[in-house]
Tab-separated table of C-alpha atoms in Angstrom:
chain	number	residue	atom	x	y	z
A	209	UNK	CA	119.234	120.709	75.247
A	210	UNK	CA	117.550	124.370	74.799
A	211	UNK	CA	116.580	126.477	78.017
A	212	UNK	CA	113.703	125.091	80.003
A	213	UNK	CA	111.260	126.771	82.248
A	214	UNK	CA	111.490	125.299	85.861
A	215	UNK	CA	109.387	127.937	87.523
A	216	UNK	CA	107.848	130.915	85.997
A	217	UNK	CA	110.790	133.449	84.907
A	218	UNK	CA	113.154	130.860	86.297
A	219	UNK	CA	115.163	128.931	83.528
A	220	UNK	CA	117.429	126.037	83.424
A	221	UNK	CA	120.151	127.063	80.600
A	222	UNK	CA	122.522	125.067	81.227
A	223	UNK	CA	124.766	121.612	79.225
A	224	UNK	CA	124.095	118.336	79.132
A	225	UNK	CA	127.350	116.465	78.763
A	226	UNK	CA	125.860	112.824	77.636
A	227	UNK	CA	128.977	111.100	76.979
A	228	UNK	CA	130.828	112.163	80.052
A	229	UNK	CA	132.394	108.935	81.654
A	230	UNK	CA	135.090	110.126	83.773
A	231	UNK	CA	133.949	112.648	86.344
A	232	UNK	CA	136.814	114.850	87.883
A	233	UNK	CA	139.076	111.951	86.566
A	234	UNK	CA	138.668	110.044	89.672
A	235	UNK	CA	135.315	108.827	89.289
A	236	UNK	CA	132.802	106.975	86.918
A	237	UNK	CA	129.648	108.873	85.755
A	238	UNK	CA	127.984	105.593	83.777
A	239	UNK	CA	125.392	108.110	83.263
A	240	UNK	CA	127.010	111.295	82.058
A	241	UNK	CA	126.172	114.210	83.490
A	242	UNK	CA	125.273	118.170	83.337
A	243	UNK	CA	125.738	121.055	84.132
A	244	UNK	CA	123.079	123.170	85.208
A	245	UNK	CA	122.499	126.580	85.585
A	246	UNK	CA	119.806	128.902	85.955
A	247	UNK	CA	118.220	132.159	84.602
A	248	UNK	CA	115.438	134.505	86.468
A	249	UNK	CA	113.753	137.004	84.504
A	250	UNK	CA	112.916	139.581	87.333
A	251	UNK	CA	113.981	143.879	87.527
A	252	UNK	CA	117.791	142.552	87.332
A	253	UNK	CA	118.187	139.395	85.547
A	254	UNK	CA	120.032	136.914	87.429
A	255	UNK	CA	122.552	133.743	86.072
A	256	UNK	CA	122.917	131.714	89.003
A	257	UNK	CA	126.032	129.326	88.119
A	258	UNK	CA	127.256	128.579	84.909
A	259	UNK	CA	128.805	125.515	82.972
A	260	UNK	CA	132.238	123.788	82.132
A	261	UNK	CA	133.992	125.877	79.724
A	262	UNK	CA	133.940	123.912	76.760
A	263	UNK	CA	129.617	124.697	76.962
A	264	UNK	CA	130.107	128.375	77.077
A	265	UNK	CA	128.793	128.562	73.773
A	266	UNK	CA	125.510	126.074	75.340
A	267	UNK	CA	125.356	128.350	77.976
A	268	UNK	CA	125.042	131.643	76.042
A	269	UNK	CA	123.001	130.087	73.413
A	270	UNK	CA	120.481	128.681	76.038
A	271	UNK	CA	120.760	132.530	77.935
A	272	UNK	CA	119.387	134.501	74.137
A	273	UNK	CA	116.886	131.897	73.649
A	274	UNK	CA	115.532	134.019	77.026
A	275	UNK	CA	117.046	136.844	76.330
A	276	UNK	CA	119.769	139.318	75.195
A	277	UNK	CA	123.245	138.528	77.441
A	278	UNK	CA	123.903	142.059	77.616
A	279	UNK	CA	120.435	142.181	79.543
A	280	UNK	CA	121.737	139.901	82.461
A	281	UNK	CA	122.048	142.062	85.260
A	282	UNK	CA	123.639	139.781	88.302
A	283	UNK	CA	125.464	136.605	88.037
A	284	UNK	CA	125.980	134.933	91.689
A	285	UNK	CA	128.701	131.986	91.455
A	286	UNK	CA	127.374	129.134	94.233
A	287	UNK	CA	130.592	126.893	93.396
A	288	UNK	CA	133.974	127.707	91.848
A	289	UNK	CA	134.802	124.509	90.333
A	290	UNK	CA	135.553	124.520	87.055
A	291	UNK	CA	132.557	122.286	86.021
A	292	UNK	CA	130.202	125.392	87.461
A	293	UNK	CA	132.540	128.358	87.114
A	294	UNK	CA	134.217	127.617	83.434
A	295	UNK	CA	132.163	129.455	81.350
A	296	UNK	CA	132.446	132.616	83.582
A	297	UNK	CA	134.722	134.710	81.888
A	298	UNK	CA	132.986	134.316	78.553
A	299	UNK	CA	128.997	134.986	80.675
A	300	UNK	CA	131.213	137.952	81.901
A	301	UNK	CA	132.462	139.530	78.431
A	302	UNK	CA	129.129	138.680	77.040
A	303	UNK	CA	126.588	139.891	79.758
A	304	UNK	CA	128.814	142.828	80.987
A	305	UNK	CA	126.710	142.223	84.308
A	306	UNK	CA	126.382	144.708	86.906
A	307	UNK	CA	127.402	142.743	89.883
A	308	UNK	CA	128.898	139.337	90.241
A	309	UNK	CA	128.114	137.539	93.627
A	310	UNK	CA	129.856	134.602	95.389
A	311	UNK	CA	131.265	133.836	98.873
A	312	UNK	CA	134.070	135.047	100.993
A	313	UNK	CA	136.444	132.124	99.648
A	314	UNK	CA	134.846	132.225	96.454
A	315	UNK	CA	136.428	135.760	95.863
A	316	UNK	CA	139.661	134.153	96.412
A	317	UNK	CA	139.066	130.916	94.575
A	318	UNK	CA	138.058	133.286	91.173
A	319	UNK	CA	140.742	135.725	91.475
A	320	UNK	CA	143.123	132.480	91.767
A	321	UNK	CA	141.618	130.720	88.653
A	322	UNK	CA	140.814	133.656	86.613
A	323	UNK	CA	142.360	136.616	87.745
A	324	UNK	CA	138.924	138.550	87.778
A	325	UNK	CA	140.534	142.042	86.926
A	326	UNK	CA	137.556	144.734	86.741
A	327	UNK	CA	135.529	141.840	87.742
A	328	UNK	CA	132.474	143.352	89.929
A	329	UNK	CA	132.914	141.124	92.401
A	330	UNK	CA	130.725	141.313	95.630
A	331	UNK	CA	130.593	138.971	98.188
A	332	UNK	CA	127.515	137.899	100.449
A	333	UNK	CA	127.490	135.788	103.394
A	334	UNK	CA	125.189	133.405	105.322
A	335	UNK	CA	121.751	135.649	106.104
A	336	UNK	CA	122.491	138.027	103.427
A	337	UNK	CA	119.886	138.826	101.066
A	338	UNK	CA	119.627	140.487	97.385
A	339	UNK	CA	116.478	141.732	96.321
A	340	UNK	CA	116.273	141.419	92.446
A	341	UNK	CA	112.804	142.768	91.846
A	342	UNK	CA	109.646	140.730	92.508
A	343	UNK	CA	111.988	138.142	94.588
A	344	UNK	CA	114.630	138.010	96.623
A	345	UNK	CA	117.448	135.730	97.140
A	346	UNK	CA	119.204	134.349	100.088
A	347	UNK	CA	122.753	133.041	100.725
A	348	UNK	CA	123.376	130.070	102.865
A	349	UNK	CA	127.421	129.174	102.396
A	350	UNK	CA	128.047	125.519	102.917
A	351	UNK	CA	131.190	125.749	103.407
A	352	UNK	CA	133.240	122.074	102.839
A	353	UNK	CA	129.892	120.962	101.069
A	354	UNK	CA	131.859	119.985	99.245
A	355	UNK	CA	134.524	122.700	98.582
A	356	UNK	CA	135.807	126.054	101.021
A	357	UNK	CA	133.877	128.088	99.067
A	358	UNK	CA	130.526	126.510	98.510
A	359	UNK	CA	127.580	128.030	98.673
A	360	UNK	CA	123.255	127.818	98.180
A	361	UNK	CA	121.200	130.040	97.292
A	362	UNK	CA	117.389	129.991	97.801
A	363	UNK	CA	114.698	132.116	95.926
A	364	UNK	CA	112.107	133.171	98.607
A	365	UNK	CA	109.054	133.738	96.706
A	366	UNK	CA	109.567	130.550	93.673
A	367	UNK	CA	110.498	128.262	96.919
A	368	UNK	CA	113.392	126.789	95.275
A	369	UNK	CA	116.694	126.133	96.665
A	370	UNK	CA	119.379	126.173	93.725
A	371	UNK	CA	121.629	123.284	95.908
A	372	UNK	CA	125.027	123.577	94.030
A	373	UNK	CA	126.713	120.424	94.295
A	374	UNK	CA	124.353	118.558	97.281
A	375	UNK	CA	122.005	117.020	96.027
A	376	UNK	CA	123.206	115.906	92.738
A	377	UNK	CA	123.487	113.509	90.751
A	378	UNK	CA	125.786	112.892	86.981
A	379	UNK	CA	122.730	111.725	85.120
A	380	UNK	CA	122.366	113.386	81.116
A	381	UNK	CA	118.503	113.426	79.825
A	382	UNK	CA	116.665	114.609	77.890
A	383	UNK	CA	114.181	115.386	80.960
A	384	UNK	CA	114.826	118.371	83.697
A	385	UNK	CA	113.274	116.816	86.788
A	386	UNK	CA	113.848	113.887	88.623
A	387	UNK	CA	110.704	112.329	88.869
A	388	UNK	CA	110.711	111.802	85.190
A	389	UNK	CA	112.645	109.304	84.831
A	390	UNK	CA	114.009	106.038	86.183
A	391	UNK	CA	113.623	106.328	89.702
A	392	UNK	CA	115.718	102.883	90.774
A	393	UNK	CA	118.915	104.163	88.426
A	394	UNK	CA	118.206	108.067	89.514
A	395	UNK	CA	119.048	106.995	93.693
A	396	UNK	CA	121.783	104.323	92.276
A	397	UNK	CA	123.171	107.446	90.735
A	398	UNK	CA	122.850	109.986	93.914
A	399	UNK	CA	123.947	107.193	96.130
A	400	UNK	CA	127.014	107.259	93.643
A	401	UNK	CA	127.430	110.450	94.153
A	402	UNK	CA	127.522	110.747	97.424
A	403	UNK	CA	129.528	108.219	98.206
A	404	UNK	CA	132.251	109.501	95.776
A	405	UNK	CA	132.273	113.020	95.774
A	406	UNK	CA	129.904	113.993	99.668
A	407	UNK	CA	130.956	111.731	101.772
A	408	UNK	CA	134.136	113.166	103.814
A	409	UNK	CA	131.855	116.018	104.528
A	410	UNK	CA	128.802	114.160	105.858
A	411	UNK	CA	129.442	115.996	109.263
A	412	UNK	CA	128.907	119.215	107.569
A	413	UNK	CA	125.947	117.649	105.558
A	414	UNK	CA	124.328	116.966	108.980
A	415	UNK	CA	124.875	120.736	110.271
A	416	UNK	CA	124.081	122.266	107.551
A	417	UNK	CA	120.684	119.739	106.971
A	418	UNK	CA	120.164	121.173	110.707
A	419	UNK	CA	120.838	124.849	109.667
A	420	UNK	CA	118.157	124.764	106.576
A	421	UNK	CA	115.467	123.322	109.269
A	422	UNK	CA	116.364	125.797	111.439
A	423	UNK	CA	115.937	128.374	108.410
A	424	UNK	CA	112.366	126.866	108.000
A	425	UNK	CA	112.881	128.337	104.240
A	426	UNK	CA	109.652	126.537	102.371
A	427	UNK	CA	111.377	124.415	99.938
A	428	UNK	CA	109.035	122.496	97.186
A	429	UNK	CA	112.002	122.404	94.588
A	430	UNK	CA	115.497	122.013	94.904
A	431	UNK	CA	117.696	122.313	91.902
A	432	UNK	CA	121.298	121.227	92.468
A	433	UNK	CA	124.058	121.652	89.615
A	434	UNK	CA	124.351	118.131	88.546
A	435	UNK	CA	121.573	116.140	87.069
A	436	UNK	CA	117.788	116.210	88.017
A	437	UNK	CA	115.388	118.577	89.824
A	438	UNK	CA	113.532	117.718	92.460
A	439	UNK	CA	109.664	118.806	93.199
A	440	UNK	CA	106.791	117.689	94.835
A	441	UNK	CA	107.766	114.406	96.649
A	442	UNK	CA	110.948	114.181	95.432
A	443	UNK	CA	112.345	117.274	97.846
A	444	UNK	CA	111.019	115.278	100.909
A	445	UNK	CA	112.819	111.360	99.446
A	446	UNK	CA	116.014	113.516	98.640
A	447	UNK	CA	116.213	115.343	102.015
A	448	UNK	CA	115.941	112.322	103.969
A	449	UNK	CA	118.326	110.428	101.454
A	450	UNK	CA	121.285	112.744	102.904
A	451	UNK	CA	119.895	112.475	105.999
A	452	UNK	CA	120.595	108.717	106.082
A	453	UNK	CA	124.237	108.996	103.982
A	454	UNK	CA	125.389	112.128	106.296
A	455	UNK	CA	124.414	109.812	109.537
A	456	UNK	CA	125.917	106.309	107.828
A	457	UNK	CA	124.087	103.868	110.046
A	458	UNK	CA	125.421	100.021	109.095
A	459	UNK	CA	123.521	98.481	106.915
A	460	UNK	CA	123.059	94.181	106.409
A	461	UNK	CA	125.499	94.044	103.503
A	462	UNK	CA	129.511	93.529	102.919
A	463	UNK	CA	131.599	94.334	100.200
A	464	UNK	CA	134.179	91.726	99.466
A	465	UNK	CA	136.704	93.500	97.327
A	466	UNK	CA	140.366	92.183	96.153
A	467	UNK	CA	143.322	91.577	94.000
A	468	UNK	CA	144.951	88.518	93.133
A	469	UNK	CA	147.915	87.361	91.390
A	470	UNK	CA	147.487	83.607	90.884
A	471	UNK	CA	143.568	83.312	91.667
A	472	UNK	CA	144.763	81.799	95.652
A	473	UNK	CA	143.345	84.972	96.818
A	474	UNK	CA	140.153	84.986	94.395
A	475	UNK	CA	139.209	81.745	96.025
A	476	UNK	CA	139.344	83.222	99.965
A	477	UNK	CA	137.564	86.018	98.283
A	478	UNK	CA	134.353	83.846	97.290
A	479	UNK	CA	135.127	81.491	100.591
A	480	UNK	CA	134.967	84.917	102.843
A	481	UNK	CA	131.875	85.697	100.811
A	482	UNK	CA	129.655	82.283	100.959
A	483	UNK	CA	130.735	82.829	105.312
A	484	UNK	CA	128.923	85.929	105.208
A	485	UNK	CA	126.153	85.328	102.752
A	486	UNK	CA	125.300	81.887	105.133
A	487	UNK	CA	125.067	83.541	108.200
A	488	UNK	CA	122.404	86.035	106.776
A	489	UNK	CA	124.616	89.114	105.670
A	490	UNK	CA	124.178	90.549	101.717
A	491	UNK	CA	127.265	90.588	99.998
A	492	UNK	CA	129.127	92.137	96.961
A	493	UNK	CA	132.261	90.460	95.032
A	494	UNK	CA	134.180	93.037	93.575
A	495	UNK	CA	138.040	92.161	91.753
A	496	UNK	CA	140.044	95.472	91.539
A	497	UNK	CA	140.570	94.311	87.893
A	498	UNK	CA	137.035	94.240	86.868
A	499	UNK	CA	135.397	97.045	89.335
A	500	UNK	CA	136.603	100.865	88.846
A	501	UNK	CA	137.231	101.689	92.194
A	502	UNK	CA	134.711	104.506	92.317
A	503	UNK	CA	131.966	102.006	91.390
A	504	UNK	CA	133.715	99.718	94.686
A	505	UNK	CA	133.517	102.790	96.794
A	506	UNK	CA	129.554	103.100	95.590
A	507	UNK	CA	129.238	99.522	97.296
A	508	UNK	CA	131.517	100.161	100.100
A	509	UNK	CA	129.057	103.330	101.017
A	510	UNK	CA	126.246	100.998	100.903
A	511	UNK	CA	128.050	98.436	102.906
A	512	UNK	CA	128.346	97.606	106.688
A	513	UNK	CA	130.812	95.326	106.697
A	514	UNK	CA	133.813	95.651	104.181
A	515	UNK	CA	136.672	92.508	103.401
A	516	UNK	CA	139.785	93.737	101.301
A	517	UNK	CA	141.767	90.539	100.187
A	518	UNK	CA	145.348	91.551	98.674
A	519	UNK	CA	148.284	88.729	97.843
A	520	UNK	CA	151.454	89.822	99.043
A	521	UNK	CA	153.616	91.642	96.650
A	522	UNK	CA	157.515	92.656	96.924
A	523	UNK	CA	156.492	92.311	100.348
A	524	UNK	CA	153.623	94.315	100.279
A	525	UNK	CA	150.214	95.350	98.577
A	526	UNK	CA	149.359	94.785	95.383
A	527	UNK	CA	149.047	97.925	93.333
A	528	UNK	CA	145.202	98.191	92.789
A	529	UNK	CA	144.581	96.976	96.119
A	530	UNK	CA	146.498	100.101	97.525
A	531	UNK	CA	144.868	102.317	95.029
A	532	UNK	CA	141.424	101.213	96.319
A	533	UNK	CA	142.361	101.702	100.433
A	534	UNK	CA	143.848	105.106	99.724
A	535	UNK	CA	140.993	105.846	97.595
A	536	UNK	CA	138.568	104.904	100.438
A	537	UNK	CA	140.699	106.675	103.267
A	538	UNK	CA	140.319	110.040	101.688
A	539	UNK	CA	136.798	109.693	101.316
A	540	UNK	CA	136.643	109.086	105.115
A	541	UNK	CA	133.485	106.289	105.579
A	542	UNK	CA	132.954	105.265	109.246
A	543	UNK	CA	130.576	102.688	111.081
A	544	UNK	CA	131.950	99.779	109.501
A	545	UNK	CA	132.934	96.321	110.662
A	546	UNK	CA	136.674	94.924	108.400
A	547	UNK	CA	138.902	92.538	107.939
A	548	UNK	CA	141.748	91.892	105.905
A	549	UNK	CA	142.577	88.466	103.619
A	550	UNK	CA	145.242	86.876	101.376
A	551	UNK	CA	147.834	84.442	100.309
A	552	UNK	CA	151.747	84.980	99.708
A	553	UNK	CA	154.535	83.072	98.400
A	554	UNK	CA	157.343	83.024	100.587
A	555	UNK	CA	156.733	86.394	103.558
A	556	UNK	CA	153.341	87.774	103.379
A	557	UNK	CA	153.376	91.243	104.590
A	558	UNK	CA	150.217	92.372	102.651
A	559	UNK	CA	147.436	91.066	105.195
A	560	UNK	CA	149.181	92.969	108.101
A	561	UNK	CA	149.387	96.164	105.675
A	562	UNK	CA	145.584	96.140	104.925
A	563	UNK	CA	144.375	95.129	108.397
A	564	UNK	CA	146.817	98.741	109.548
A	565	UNK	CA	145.352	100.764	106.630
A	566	UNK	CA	141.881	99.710	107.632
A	567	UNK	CA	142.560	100.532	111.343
A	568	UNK	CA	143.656	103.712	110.053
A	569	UNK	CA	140.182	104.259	108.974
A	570	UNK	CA	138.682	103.672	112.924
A	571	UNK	CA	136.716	100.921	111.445
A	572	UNK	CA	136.177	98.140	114.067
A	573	UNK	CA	138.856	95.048	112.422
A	574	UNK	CA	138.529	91.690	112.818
A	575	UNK	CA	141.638	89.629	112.611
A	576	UNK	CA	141.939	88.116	109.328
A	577	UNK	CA	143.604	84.740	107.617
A	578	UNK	CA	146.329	84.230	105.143
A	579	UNK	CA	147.394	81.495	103.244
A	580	UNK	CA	151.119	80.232	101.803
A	581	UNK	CA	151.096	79.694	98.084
A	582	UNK	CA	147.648	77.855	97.686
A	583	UNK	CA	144.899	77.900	100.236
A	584	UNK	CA	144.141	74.472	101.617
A	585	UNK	CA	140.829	73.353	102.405
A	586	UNK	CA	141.101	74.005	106.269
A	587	UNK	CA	142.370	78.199	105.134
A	588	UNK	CA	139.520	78.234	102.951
A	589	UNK	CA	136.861	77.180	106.071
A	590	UNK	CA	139.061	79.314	107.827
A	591	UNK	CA	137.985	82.149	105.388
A	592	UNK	CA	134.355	81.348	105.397
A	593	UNK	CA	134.507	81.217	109.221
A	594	UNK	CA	135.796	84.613	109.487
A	595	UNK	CA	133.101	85.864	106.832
A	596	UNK	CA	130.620	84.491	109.351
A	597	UNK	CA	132.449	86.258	112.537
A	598	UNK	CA	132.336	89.561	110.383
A	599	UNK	CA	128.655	88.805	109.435
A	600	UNK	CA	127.656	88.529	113.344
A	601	UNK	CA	129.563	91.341	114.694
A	602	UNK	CA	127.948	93.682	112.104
A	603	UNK	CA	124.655	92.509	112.915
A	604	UNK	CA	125.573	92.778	116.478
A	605	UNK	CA	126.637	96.775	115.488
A	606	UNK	CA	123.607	97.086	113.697
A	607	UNK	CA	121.390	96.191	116.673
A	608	UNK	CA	123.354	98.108	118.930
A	609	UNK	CA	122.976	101.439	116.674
K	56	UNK	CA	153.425	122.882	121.268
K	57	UNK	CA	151.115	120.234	119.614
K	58	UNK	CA	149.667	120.901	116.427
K	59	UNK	CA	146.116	120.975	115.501
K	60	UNK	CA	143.915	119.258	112.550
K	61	UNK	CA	140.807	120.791	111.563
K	62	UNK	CA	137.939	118.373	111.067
K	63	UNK	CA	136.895	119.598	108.849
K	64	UNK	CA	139.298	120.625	105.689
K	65	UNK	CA	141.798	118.404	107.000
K	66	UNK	CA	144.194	121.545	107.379
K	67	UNK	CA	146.769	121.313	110.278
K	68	UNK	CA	148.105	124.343	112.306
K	69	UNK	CA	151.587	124.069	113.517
K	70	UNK	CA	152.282	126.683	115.976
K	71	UNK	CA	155.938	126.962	114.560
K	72	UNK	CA	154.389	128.582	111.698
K	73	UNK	CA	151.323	129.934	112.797
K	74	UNK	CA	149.068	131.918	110.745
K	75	UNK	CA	150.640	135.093	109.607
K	76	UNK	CA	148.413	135.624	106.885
K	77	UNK	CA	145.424	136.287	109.582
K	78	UNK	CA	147.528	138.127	111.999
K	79	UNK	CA	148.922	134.857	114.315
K	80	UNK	CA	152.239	134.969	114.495
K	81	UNK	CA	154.896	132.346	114.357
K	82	UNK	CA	155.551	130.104	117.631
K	83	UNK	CA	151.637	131.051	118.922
K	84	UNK	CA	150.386	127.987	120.718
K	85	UNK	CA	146.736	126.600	119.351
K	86	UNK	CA	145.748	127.546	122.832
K	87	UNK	CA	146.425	131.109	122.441
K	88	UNK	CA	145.456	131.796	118.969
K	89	UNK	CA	142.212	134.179	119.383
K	90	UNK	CA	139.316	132.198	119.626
K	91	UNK	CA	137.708	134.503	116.633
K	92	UNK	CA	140.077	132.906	114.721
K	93	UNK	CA	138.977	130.872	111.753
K	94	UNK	CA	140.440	128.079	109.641
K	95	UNK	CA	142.323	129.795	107.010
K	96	UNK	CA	141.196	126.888	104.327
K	97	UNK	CA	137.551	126.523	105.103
K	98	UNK	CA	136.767	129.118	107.430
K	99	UNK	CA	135.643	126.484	110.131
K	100	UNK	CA	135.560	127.531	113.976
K	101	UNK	CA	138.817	126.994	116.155
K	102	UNK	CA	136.477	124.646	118.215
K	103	UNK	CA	136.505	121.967	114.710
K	104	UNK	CA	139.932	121.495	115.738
K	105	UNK	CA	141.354	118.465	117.065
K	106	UNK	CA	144.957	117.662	118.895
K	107	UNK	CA	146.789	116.102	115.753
């Protein structure tokens, strides 16, 4: 897409990458995604972030539709991944630019990935401020949110925070801000998002929420580095959106995810799942051989309550069904009710492995059933009955939260 | 000496090594590692740190 005019002077001249499907290679972006970053005509032109390498030649055909590269003054670097940091060395050779800000440990991350010699590196910290002509820009590192050396930058007198990763979504369009399109799939997608990429950090999300209050900067756009921009209304819904990830209150729902071998553990699967649907609790039926396990962690986000069903395997967990729990472990969700489910042929190990790897992750475990070869009818009540004991004592959390 | 996780990063200081790099030497208890002392991954506060 060509450069677009978010704010007077400021321009979004970034890539869209539409048929991006693997983000990061660990996660699904149904959507695609972008890559945004942003020019401000002012006294010294500033490129705040820049684009996976592969778009350099986007990126510095989107810059001269504004101007001349070798007229960009000041790039400042919010985020070192290579998805926002990629096309730096070619911005550099092409802009020459006077200065190049980023953080403390985004000095180190640059000189690590791309050596940087003769680079004119300068780095700014939280409170500092750059004056760039007509505006001025301030620094607020976020550290962890969601790498060492993140950072945001806010541009006093447009009131637009450019986010870097919070705040994001993958979402390609042909549209720049969020309330353009689709607002059911746009929160599907930031809910994604979070709950892939955020979540281990929420703790941090909640200071620094806290820290940009305390700033009382007046915000009325917010631009992060994937996806849409918010204005108007949309700052307010996306504030409060992290808000309720960060805190992860328990919601109504479950996520019944599993792997089977010969369908005996499918059928506790849908038993645990008709327990907890009949005793008033929302739930999702995920197989590890249908469901990515990013869009299972999407659901286990959403989720209160969360049932992983493995059959027993060389005496322990199936493969996919260990993929998922370290998967979920790293990204470090909390506040939820679990239990653990599934059959075996001769010693069934797996059901004590889960129900330890789901202890592991401080969620509050209910003790769960197995069943030898075949479930019989009395395992499969068995099943349902412990759906319903998981459904009440994550109501009982949820009233007690 | 016990060694400490940072909450934040996930990083783990082990007093055996310490933190040369930022001037703690080797065999410096968590307890006496100055309290200006920062995470050497993320930069978070010695208080984010938690008994591993």
């Amino acid at each position: 897409m060509s450069a677009y005019e978010i704010k007077k002077d400021v321009h979004w001249v970034g890539a869209v990458d539409w048929d991006r499907r693997n983000f990061h290679g660990y996660s699904l972006s149904p959507k695609g995604t972008t890559y945004n970053a942003f020019l401000i005509k002012d006294q010294k032109n500033t490129i705040i972030d820049t684009v996976e390498d592969r778009f350099a030649g986007t990126l510095l055909c989107n810059v001269s539709q504004v101007m001349e590269p070798s007229k960009v003054d000041y790039i400042v670097v919010n985020h070192v991944e290579p998805d926002h940091s990629g096309a730096l060395p070619r911005l550099i050779e092409a802009c020459k630019p006077e200065k190049v800000f980023c953080s403390v440990m985004g000095e180190k991350a640059i000189k690590e990935y791309y050596g940087a010699d003769g680079w004119p590196l300068q780095v700014v910290k939280t409170g500092d401020s750059l004056c760039i002509g007509s505006r001025t820009l301030h620094f607020l590192e976020t550290r962890m949110l969601h790498w060492p050396d993140s950072m945001m930058t806010y541009v006093a007198e447009d009131k637009l925070l450019i986010s870097s990763d919070a705040f994001g979504q993958n979402y390609a369009s042909s549209e720049r801000f969020a309330d353009e399109v689709d607002q059911a799939e746009l929160m599907r997608q930031v809910s994604r998002y979070y709950a892939n990429i955020v979540l281990p950090y929420s703790s941090v999300t909640l200071k620094i929420l806290e820290e940009v209050g305390k700033l009382k900067w007046d915000v009325d756009m917010i631009a992060p580095d994937h996806g849409l921009v918010w204005r108007g209304a949309g700052v307010g819904t996306v504030l409060e959106a992290y808000r309720r990830f960060a805190e992860q209150k328990p919601t109504n729902q479950a996520v019944v995810f599993y792997d089977t071998m010969w369908r005996s553990t499918e059928r506790m699967a849908h038993a645990v799942a008709d327990g907890l649907a009949a005793s008033g609790t929302s739930v999702r039926i995920m197989s590890l051989k249908s469901d990515h396990h990013s869009d299972v962690m999407s659901e286990v986000f959403e989720s209160g309550a969360v049932l992983a069903g493995s059959a027993t395997h060389n005496n322990g967990v199936l493969p996919l069904v260990a993929a998922m729990l370290t998967y979920m472990k790293g990204l470090r969700p909390m506040n939820k009710v679990a239990a653990a489910f599934g059959s075996y042929g001769w010693s069934g190990e797996a059901l004590k492995h889960v129900t330890e790897m789901l202890q592991g992750m401080h969620f509050d475990v209910i003790e769960g059933v197995r069943a030898k070869n075949r479930p019989t009818h009395e395992q499969l009540k068995a099943c349902v009955e412990l759906g319903a004991t998981v459904a009440k004592a994550l109501q009982a959390k949820i009233a007690s939260s | 000496m016990d060694k400490y996780v940072c909450n934040v990063c996930g990083y783990v200081y082990d007093p055996a090594e310490g933190d040369p790099e930022n001037g703690v030497s080797p065999g410096t208890s968590f307890e006496s590692v100055p309290d200006d002392w920062v995470c050497p991954v993320c930069g978070a506060p010695k208080s984010e740190f938690t008994k591993e």
